[in-house]
Coordinates of N, CA and C in Angstrom, one line a residue:
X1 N -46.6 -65.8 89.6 CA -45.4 -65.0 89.2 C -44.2 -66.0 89.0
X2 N -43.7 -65.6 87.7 CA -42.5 -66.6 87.8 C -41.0 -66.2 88.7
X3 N -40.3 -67.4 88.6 CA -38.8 -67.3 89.9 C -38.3 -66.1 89.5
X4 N -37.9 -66.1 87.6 CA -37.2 -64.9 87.1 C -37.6 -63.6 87.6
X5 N -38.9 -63.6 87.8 CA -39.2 -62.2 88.5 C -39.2 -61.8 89.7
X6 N -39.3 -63.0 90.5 CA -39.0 -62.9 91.9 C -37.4 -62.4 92.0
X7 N -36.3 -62.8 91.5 CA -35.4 -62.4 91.8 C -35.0 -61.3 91.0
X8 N -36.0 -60.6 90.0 CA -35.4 -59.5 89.7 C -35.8 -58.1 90.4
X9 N -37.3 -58.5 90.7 CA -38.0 -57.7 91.9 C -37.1 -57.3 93.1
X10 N -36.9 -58.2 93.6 CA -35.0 -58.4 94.6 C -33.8 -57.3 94.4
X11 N -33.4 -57.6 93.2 CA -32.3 -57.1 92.9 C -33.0 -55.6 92.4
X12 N -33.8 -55.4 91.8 CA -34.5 -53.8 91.5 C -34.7 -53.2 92.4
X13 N -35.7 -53.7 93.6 CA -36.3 -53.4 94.7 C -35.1 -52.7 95.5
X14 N -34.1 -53.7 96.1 CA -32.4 -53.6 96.9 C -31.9 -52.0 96.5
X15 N -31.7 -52.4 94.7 CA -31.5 -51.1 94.3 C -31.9 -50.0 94.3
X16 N -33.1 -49.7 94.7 CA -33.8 -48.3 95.2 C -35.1 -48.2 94.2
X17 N -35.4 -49.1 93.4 CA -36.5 -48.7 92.5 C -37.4 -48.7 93.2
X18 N -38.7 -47.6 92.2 CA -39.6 -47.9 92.9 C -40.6 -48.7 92.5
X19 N -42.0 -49.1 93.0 CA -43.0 -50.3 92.6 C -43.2 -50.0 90.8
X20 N -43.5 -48.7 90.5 CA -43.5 -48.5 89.2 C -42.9 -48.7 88.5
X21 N -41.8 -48.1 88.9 CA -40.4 -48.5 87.4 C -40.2 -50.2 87.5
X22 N -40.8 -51.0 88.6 CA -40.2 -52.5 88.4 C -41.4 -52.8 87.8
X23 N -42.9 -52.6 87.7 CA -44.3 -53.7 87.6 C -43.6 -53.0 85.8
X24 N -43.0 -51.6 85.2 CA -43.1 -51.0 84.5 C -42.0 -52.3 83.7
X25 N -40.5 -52.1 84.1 CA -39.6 -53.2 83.3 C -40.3 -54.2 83.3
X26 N -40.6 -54.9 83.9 CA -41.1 -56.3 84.2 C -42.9 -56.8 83.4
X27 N -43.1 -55.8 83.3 CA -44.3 -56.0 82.6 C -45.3 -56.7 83.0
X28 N -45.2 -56.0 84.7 CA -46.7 -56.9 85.4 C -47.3 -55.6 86.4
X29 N -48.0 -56.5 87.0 CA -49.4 -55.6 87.8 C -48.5 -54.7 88.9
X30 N -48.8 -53.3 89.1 CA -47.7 -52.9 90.1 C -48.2 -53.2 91.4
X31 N -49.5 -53.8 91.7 CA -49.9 -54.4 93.2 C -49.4 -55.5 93.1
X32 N -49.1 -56.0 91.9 CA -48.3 -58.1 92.2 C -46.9 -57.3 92.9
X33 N -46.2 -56.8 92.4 CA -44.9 -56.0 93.0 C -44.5 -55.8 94.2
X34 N -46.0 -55.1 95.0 CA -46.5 -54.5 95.9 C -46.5 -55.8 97.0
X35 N -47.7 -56.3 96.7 CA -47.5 -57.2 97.4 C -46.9 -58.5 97.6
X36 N -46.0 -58.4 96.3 CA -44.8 -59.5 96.7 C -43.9 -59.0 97.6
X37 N -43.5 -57.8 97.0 CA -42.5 -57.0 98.0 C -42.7 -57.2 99.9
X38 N -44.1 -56.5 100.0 CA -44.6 -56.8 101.7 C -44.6 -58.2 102.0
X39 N -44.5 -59.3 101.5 CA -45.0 -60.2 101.8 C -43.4 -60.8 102.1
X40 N -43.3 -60.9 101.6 CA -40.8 -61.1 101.6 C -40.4 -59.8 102.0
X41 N -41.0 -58.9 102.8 CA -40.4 -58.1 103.8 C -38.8 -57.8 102.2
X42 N -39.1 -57.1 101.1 CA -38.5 -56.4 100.7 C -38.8 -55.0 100.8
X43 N -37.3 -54.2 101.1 CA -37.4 -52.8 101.1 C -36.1 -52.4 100.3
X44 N -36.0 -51.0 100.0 CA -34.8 -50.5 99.8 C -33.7 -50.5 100.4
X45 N -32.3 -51.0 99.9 CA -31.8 -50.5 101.1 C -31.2 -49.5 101.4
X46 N -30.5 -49.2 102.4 CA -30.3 -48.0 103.7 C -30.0 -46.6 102.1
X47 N -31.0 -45.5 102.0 CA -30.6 -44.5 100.5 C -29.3 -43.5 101.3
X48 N -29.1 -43.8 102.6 CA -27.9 -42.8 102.7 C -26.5 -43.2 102.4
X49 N -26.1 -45.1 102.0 CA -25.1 -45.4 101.2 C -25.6 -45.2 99.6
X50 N -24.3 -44.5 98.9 CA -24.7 -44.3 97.8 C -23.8 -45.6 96.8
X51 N -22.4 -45.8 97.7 CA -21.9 -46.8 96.3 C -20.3 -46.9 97.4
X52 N -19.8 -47.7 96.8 CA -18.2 -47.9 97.1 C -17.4 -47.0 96.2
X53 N -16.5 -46.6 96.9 CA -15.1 -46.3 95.9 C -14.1 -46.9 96.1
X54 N -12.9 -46.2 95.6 CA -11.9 -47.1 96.1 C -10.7 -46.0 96.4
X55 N -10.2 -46.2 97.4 CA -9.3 -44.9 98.0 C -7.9 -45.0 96.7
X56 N -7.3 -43.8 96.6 CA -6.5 -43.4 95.6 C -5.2 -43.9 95.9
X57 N -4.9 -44.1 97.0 CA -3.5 -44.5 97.8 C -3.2 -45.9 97.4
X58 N -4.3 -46.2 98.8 CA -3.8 -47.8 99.0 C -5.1 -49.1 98.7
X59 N -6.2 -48.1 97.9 CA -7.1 -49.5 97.0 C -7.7 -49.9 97.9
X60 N -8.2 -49.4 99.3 CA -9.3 -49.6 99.9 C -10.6 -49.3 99.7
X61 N -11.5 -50.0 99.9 CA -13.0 -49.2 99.8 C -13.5 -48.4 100.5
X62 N -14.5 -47.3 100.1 CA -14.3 -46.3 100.6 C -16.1 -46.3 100.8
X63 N -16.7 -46.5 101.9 CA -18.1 -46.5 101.7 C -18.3 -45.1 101.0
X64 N -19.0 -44.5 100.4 CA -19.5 -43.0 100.0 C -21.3 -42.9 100.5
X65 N -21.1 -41.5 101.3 CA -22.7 -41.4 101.7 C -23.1 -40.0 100.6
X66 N -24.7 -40.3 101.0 CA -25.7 -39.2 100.0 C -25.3 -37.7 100.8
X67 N -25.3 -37.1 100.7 CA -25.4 -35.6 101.1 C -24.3 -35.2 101.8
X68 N -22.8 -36.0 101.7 CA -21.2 -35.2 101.8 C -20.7 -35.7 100.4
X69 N -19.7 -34.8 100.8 CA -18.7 -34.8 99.7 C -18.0 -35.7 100.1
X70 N -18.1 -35.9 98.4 CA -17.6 -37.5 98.1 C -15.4 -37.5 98.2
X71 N -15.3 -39.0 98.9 CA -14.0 -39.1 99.9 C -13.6 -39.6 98.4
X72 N -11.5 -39.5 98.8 CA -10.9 -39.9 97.2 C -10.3 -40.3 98.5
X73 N -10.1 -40.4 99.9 CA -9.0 -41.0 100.4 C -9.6 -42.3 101.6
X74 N -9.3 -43.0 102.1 CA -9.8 -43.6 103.2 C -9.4 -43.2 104.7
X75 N -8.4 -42.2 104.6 CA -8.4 -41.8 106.1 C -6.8 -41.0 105.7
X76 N -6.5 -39.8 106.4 CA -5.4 -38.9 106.9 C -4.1 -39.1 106.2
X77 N -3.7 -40.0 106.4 CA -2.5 -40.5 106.0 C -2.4 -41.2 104.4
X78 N -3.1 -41.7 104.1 CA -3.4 -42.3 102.9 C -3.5 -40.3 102.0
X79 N -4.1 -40.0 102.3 CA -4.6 -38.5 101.2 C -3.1 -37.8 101.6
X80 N -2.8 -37.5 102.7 CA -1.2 -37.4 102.7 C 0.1 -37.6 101.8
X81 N 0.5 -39.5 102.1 CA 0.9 -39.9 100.9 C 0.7 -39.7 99.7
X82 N -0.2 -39.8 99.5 CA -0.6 -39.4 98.0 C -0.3 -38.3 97.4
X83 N -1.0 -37.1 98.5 CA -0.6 -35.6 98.3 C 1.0 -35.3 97.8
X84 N 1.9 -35.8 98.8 CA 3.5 -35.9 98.6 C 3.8 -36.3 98.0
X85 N 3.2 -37.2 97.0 CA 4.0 -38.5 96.3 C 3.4 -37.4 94.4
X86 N 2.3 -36.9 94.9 CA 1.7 -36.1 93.9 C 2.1 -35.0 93.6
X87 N 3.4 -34.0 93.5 CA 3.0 -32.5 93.7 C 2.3 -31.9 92.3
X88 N 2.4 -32.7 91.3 CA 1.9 -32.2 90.1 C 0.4 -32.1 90.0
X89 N -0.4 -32.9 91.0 CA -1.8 -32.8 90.8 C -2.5 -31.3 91.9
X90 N -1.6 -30.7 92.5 CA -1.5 -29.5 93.0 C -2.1 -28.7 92.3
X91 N -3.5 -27.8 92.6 CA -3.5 -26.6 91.6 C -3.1 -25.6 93.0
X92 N -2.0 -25.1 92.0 CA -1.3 -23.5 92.7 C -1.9 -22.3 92.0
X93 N -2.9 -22.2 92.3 CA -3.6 -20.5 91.6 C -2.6 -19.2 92.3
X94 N -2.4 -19.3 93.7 CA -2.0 -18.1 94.2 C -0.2 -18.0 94.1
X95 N -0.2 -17.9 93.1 CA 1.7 -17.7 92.8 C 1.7 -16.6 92.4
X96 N 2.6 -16.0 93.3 CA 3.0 -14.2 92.6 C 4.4 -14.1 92.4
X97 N 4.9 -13.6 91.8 CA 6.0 -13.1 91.0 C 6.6 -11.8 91.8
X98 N 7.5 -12.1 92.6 CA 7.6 -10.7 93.4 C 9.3 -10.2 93.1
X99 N 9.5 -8.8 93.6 CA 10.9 -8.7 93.3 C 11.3 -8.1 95.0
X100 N 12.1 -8.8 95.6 CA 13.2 -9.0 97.0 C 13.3 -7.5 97.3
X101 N 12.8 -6.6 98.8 CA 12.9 -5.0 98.5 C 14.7 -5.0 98.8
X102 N 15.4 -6.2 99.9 CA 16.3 -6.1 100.3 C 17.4 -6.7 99.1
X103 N 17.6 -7.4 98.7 CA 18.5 -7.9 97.5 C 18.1 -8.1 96.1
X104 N 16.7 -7.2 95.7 CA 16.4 -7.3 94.5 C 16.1 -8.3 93.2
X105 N 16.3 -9.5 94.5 CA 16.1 -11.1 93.1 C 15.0 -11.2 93.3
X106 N 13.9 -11.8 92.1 CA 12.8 -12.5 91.6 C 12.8 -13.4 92.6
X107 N 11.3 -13.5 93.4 CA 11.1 -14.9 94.2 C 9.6 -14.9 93.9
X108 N 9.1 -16.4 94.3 CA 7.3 -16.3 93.9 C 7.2 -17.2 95.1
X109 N 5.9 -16.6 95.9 CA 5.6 -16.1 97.1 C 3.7 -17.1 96.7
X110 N 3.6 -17.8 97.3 CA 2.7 -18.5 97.3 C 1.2 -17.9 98.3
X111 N 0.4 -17.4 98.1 CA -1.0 -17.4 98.7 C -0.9 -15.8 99.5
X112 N 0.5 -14.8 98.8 CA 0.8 -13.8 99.8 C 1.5 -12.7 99.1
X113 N 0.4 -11.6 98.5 CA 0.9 -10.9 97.3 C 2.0 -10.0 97.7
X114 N 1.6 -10.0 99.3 CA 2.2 -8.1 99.8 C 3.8 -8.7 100.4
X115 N 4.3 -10.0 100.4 CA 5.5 -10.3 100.7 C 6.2 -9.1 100.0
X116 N 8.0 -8.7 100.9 CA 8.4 -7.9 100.8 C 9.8 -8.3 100.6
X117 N 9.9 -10.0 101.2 CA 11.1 -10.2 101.0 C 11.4 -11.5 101.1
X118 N 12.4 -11.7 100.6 CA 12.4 -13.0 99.7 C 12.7 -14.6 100.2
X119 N 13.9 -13.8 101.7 CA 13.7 -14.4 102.8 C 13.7 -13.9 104.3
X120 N 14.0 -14.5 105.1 CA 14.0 -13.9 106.8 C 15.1 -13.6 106.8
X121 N 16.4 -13.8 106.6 CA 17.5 -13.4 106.5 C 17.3 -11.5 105.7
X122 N 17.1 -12.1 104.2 CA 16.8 -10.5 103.8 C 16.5 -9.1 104.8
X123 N 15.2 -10.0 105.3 CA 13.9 -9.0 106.0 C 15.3 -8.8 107.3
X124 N 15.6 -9.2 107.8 CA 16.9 -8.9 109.1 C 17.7 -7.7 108.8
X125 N 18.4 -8.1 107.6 CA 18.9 -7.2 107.2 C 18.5 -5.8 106.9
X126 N 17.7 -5.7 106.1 CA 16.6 -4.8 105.8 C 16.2 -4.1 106.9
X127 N 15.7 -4.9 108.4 CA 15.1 -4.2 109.2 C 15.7 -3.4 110.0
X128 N 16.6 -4.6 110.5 CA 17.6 -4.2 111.8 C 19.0 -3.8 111.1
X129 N 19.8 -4.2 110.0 CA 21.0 -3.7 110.0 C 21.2 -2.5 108.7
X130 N 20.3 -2.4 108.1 CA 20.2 -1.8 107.2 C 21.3 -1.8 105.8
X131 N 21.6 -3.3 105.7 CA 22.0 -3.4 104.9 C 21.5 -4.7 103.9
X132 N 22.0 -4.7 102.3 CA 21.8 -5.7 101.6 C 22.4 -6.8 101.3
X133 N 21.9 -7.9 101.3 CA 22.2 -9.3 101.5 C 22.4 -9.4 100.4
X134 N 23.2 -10.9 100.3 CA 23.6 -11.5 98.7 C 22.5 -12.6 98.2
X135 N 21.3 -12.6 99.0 CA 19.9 -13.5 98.6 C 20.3 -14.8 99.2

C-alpha cells in the first residue's frame, strides 16, 4: 500500500468513515483498510463531538456535541451581551395592542393579553382611589 493511502486512510478513518466508503474512494481491498486500520490502532474519533463553532460574542470556540442543541454562545454572559447589544434579533410574537381601563391611552403589553392597565400607578388609581390618571 502506498504512503498516499496510508495517510488518507487516517484522515477518512479520524473522520468517521466507514471501512467501505474509504477501500470504496481509495480504490482498494476493504480488508487492506481493515487491517491497516487494526494494525495502527486506527479508530474513529470520539462520534459525540460533532465540530467546533465559534461563539457570537466574543469568537471563542465552542465544542458542539451530537444529540443537544447546538450552543451560539460560549457561556451566560457572552449570550447576554449579545442579547443587549441585539434587541433587533428579538422575535416579539406576543405584542398586544391594548387600550388603558383607567386613562384610556394605547399601550402594548408583551406576553399578557388580559393586562388592564397601562401602568401601576393607573391600576392605584383605578383600584383604590377611584379616579383617572393623566397616564
Amino acid at each position: 500500500m502506498k504512503e498516499k493511502h496510508e495517510a488518507e486512510i487516517l484522515r477518512m478513518r479520524q473522520s468517521g468513515m466507514s471501512y467501505g466508503k474509504i477501500s470504496e474512494m481509495l480504490d482498494i481491498s476493504i480488508n487492506t483498510v481493515k487491517s491497516y486500520c487494526r494494525r495502527n490502532n486506527i479508530k474513529p474519533l470520539d462520534k459525540t463531538i460533532a465540530m467546533e463553532d465559534i461563539c457570537l460574542n466574543c469568537g471563542k470556540h465552542i465544542v458542539q456535541h451530537k444529540k443537544v442543541k447546538k450552543r451560539k454562545f460560549c457561556c451566560l454572559e457572552c449570550k447576554t451581551a449579545w442579547w443587549n447589544s441585539h434587541p433587533e434579533a428579538v422575535n416579539r410574537k406576543a405584542n398586544y395592542e391594548l387600550r388603558c381601563n383607567s386613562c384610556g391611552r394605547n399601550f402594548i403589553s408583551y406576553g399578557n393579553k388580559n393586562r388592564k392597565y397601562c401602568s401601576h400607578e393607573c391600576y392605584i388609581n383605578a383600584r383604590f382611589k377611584g379616579i383617572k390618571c393623566d397616564g
